[in-house]
CSV table of C-alpha atoms in Angstrom, one decimal:
chain,number,residue,atom,x,y,z
A,1,GLN,CA,10.2,36.5,-1.9
A,2,GLN,CA,13.0,34.4,-0.5
A,3,LYS,CA,15.0,32.4,-3.0
A,4,VAL,CA,17.1,29.3,-2.4
A,5,GLN,CA,19.9,28.6,-4.9
A,6,GLN,CA,21.6,25.2,-5.1
A,7,SER,CA,24.7,24.2,-6.9
A,8,PRO,CA,25.8,22.2,-8.8
A,9,GLU,CA,22.6,21.2,-10.7
A,10,SER,CA,24.1,17.7,-11.2
A,11,LEU,CA,27.0,15.8,-9.8
A,12,ILE,CA,28.6,12.5,-10.6
A,13,VAL,CA,31.0,10.9,-8.1
A,14,PRO,CA,32.6,7.4,-8.0
A,15,GLU,CA,31.5,4.9,-5.4
A,16,GLY,CA,33.4,5.5,-2.2
A,17,GLY,CA,34.0,9.2,-3.1
A,18,MET,CA,33.0,12.4,-1.5
A,19,ALA,CA,30.0,14.4,-2.7
A,20,SER,CA,29.7,18.1,-1.9
A,21,LEU,CA,26.5,20.1,-2.4
A,22,ASN,CA,25.9,23.8,-1.9
A,23,CYS,CA,22.9,26.0,-1.0
A,24,THR,CA,22.4,29.7,-0.4
A,25,SER,CA,19.4,31.7,0.8
A,26,SER,CA,18.6,35.3,-0.1
A,27,ASP,CA,16.7,36.0,3.1
A,28,ARG,CA,18.5,36.9,6.4
A,29,ASN,CA,15.4,35.9,8.4
A,30,VAL,CA,16.0,32.2,7.8
A,31,ASP,CA,15.7,30.1,11.0
A,32,TYR,CA,16.6,26.6,9.8
A,33,PHE,CA,18.2,25.0,6.7
A,34,TRP,CA,17.0,21.6,5.8
A,35,TRP,CA,18.5,18.9,3.5
A,36,TYR,CA,16.1,16.4,2.0
A,37,ARG,CA,16.8,13.4,-0.2
A,38,GLN,CA,14.3,12.4,-2.8
A,39,HIS,CA,14.6,9.1,-4.8
A,40,SER,CA,12.8,8.9,-8.1
A,41,GLY,CA,9.0,8.6,-7.7
A,42,LYS,CA,9.2,9.0,-3.9
A,43,SER,CA,8.5,11.8,-1.4
A,44,PRO,CA,11.3,13.9,0.1
A,45,LYS,CA,12.9,12.5,3.2
A,46,MET,CA,14.6,14.7,5.7
A,47,LEU,CA,18.3,14.0,6.0
A,48,MET,CA,19.6,16.7,8.3
A,49,SER,CA,18.7,20.2,9.6
A,50,ILE,CA,20.9,23.0,11.0
A,51,PHE,CA,20.2,26.3,12.5
A,52,SER,CA,23.4,27.4,14.2
A,53,ASN,CA,26.8,28.3,12.8
A,54,GLY,CA,29.2,25.4,12.5
A,55,GLU,CA,29.1,21.8,11.6
A,56,LYS,CA,26.8,18.8,12.3
A,57,GLU,CA,27.7,15.2,11.5
A,58,GLU,CA,25.5,12.1,11.3
A,59,GLY,CA,27.1,9.0,10.0
A,60,ARG,CA,28.4,9.6,6.5
A,61,PHE,CA,26.6,13.0,6.2
A,62,THR,CA,28.0,16.3,7.4
A,63,VAL,CA,26.3,19.7,7.1
A,64,HIS,CA,28.0,23.1,7.4
A,65,LEU,CA,26.3,26.4,8.0
A,66,ASN,CA,27.7,29.9,7.7
A,67,LYS,CA,24.9,32.2,8.9
A,68,ALA,CA,26.8,35.4,7.9
A,69,SER,CA,26.7,34.3,4.2
A,70,LEU,CA,23.5,32.3,4.5
A,71,HIS,CA,25.4,29.4,3.0
A,72,THR,CA,25.0,25.7,3.8
A,73,SER,CA,26.7,22.7,2.4
A,74,LEU,CA,26.1,18.9,2.6
A,75,HIS,CA,29.0,16.5,2.3
A,76,ILE,CA,28.5,12.8,1.8
A,77,ARG,CA,31.6,10.6,2.3
A,78,ASP,CA,32.0,7.1,1.1
A,79,SER,CA,29.2,7.6,-1.4
A,80,GLN,CA,27.1,4.6,-2.3
A,81,PRO,CA,25.0,3.9,-5.4
A,82,SER,CA,22.0,4.0,-3.2
A,83,ASP,CA,22.8,7.7,-2.5
A,84,SER,CA,21.9,8.5,-6.1
A,85,ALA,CA,18.9,10.8,-5.8
A,86,LEU,CA,17.7,14.4,-6.0
A,87,TYR,CA,19.0,16.4,-3.0
A,88,LEU,CA,16.8,19.3,-2.0
A,89,CYS,CA,17.8,22.2,0.2
A,90,ALA,CA,15.1,24.2,2.0
A,91,ALA,CA,15.0,27.2,4.3
A,92,SER,CA,12.3,28.0,6.9
A,93,MET,CA,11.6,31.0,9.0
A,94,GLY,CA,9.1,32.1,11.6
A,95,ASN,CA,6.4,30.2,13.4
A,96,THR,CA,4.6,29.1,10.2
A,97,GLY,CA,7.5,26.8,9.3
A,98,LYS,CA,6.9,27.4,5.6
A,99,LEU,CA,9.6,25.8,3.5
A,100,THR,CA,11.2,27.4,0.5
A,101,PHE,CA,13.0,24.9,-1.6
A,102,GLY,CA,15.8,25.1,-4.1
A,103,ASP,CA,15.6,23.2,-7.4
A,104,GLY,CA,18.0,20.5,-6.1
A,105,THR,CA,21.1,18.8,-7.1
A,106,VAL,CA,20.9,15.4,-8.9
A,107,LEU,CA,23.6,13.2,-7.5
A,108,THR,CA,24.7,10.1,-9.4
A,109,VAL,CA,27.1,7.6,-7.7
A,110,LYS,CA,28.8,5.4,-10.3
A,111,PRO,CA,29.8,1.9,-9.2
B,1,GLU,CA,7.4,8.3,12.3
B,2,ALA,CA,4.5,10.6,11.5
B,3,ALA,CA,1.9,9.1,9.1
B,4,VAL,CA,0.6,11.3,6.3
B,5,THR,CA,-1.6,9.7,3.6
B,6,GLN,CA,-2.8,11.2,0.4
B,7,SER,CA,-5.6,10.2,-2.0
B,8,PRO,CA,-5.8,9.6,-4.8
B,9,ARG,CA,-2.2,8.6,-5.6
B,10,SER,CA,-2.6,9.5,-9.2
B,11,LYS,CA,-5.3,11.2,-11.2
B,12,VAL,CA,-6.0,12.2,-14.8
B,13,ALA,CA,-8.3,15.2,-15.1
B,14,VAL,CA,-9.7,17.1,-18.1
B,15,THR,CA,-9.1,20.8,-18.6
B,16,GLY,CA,-11.8,22.9,-17.0
B,17,GLY,CA,-12.8,20.1,-14.6
B,18,LYS,CA,-12.8,20.2,-10.8
B,19,VAL,CA,-10.2,18.2,-8.9
B,20,THR,CA,-10.0,17.5,-5.2
B,21,LEU,CA,-6.9,16.1,-3.6
B,22,SER,CA,-7.1,14.8,-0.1
B,23,CYS,CA,-4.6,14.6,2.8
B,24,HIS,CA,-5.0,12.8,6.1
B,25,GLN,CA,-2.6,12.8,9.1
B,26,THR,CA,-3.0,10.7,12.3
B,27,ASN,CA,-0.4,12.5,14.5
B,28,ASN,CA,-2.5,15.3,15.9
B,29,HIS,CA,-0.2,17.8,14.1
B,30,ASP,CA,-1.3,21.5,14.1
B,31,TYR,CA,0.2,22.5,10.7
B,32,MET,CA,-0.6,21.1,7.3
B,33,TYR,CA,0.9,22.2,4.0
B,34,TRP,CA,0.3,21.6,0.3
B,35,TYR,CA,3.3,21.8,-2.1
B,36,ARG,CA,3.6,21.1,-5.8
B,37,GLN,CA,6.6,19.8,-7.6
B,38,ASP,CA,7.3,20.1,-11.3
B,39,THR,CA,9.6,17.6,-12.9
B,40,GLY,CA,13.2,18.2,-12.1
B,41,HIS,CA,12.5,21.0,-9.7
B,42,GLY,CA,12.0,21.7,-6.0
B,43,LEU,CA,8.7,22.0,-4.1
B,44,ARG,CA,6.6,25.2,-4.0
B,45,LEU,CA,4.1,26.0,-1.3
B,46,ILE,CA,0.5,26.5,-2.4
B,47,HIS,CA,-1.5,26.7,0.8
B,48,TYR,CA,-1.1,25.9,4.5
B,49,SER,CA,-3.1,25.7,7.7
B,50,TYR,CA,-2.3,25.9,11.3
B,51,VAL,CA,-5.8,25.2,12.7
B,52,ALA,CA,-9.0,23.6,11.6
B,53,ASP,CA,-11.4,25.8,9.6
B,54,SER,CA,-8.6,28.2,8.6
B,55,THR,CA,-6.2,28.3,5.7
B,56,GLU,CA,-3.5,30.6,4.5
B,57,LYS,CA,-2.0,31.4,1.1
B,58,GLY,CA,1.4,30.1,0.3
B,59,ASP,CA,3.8,31.3,-2.4
B,60,ILE,CA,1.7,30.1,-5.5
B,61,PRO,CA,-2.0,30.1,-4.4
B,62,ASP,CA,-3.5,31.2,-7.7
B,63,GLY,CA,-5.9,28.6,-9.2
B,64,TYR,CA,-6.0,26.6,-6.0
B,65,LYS,CA,-8.3,26.6,-2.9
B,66,ALA,CA,-7.7,24.7,0.3
B,67,SER,CA,-10.0,23.4,3.0
B,68,ARG,CA,-9.2,22.2,6.5
B,69,PRO,CA,-12.5,20.8,7.9
B,70,SER,CA,-10.8,19.0,10.8
B,71,GLN,CA,-7.3,18.8,12.3
B,72,GLU,CA,-6.7,15.5,10.5
B,73,ASN,CA,-7.8,16.5,7.0
B,74,PHE,CA,-6.6,19.0,4.5
B,75,SER,CA,-7.9,19.2,0.9
B,76,LEU,CA,-6.6,21.0,-2.2
B,77,ILE,CA,-9.2,22.0,-4.7
B,78,LEU,CA,-8.7,22.9,-8.3
B,79,GLU,CA,-12.0,24.4,-9.4
B,80,LEU,CA,-11.0,24.7,-13.1
B,81,ALA,CA,-8.0,22.5,-13.8
B,82,SER,CA,-5.6,23.7,-16.4
B,83,LEU,CA,-2.7,22.1,-18.3
B,84,SER,CA,-0.2,24.1,-16.2
B,85,GLN,CA,-1.4,22.4,-13.0
B,86,THR,CA,0.0,19.0,-14.1
B,87,ALA,CA,2.5,18.2,-11.4
B,88,VAL,CA,3.1,16.0,-8.3
B,89,TYR,CA,1.4,17.3,-5.2
B,90,PHE,CA,2.7,16.7,-1.7
B,91,CYS,CA,1.0,17.2,1.6
B,92,ALA,CA,3.0,17.6,4.8
B,93,SER,CA,2.3,18.1,8.4
B,94,ARG,CA,4.1,19.1,11.6
B,95,THR,CA,3.5,19.8,15.2
B,96,GLY,CA,3.6,23.3,16.4
B,97,GLY,CA,6.4,22.5,18.9
B,98,ALA,CA,8.9,21.2,16.4
B,99,PRO,CA,10.0,22.4,13.0
B,100,GLU,CA,10.3,19.2,11.0
B,101,GLN,CA,7.7,18.5,8.4
B,102,TYR,CA,6.6,15.0,7.4
B,103,PHE,CA,5.6,14.4,3.8
B,104,GLY,CA,2.9,12.2,2.4
B,105,PRO,CA,3.6,9.9,-0.6
B,106,GLY,CA,2.4,12.4,-3.2
B,107,THR,CA,-0.4,12.6,-5.8
B,108,ARG,CA,0.6,12.6,-9.5
B,109,LEU,CA,-1.9,14.8,-11.3
B,110,THR,CA,-2.1,14.9,-15.1
B,111,VAL,CA,-4.4,17.5,-16.7
B,112,LEU,CA,-5.3,16.7,-20.3
C-alpha cells in the first residue's frame, strides 16, 4: 500500500517569512501530487496540484516536483498569520483518483 | 465551485449502535468518496463509488459499509459502531474527466 510521508511535522515561521514543506511517495505509479490546506475545524481545500517535473507558481505559493525521487515540496513566501493551518500532501494514481494522504505539516505563522 | 453537503454535521452514537452518515452532491459528479480523519492526522479512504448502485473498498473498509442509491447520494453505514470509529468523516466527489476532488464540510462522529 502506498505511503505518503511529510516533513516536518510542524513548522513555525515569522510573518513575512518563507515556509517550506516536503512530501515523498513510496509508489512510482503516482499520477498527481496534491497540496491541501485545512484550517482547524474545516474541510481540506485544494491549494495546488502538480503532475509533471518542474515548478508551478500561483501567487505566493510554489510547488516543485521531482518525479525520479517522487518528492514534492510546497513553498509559501511572505507567510501570513492566516496561512497557519494543517497542510496535507496527497498522491493519486489511475482512473479511480483515490487519494493517499500524508499526516500533514502544522504551519504556524507568528505575527 | 462544486457543492457537497453532509448530514448530520455532528453525531454522538453508542457503542454497538447503527450509524448512517449521508452525503449529497449537486454537480453530476461520477465519483464519490468517504474518508475518515483522526485528530492530527491525514485522511484515509474508506469506500468509494464511480457509478450508482456500485461501491468499492478503499484502504480501511473494515467495519464500514457504503451505499450509492443514486448519482447524487452516497451513504456510509456503521452497523455496529465502536469507540475506534470516533473521527471526522469527509465525503468528496469529482467528475470522471478531471482529477480534483471536492470535499464536503465533514461529520464529527463521537462513539461513546
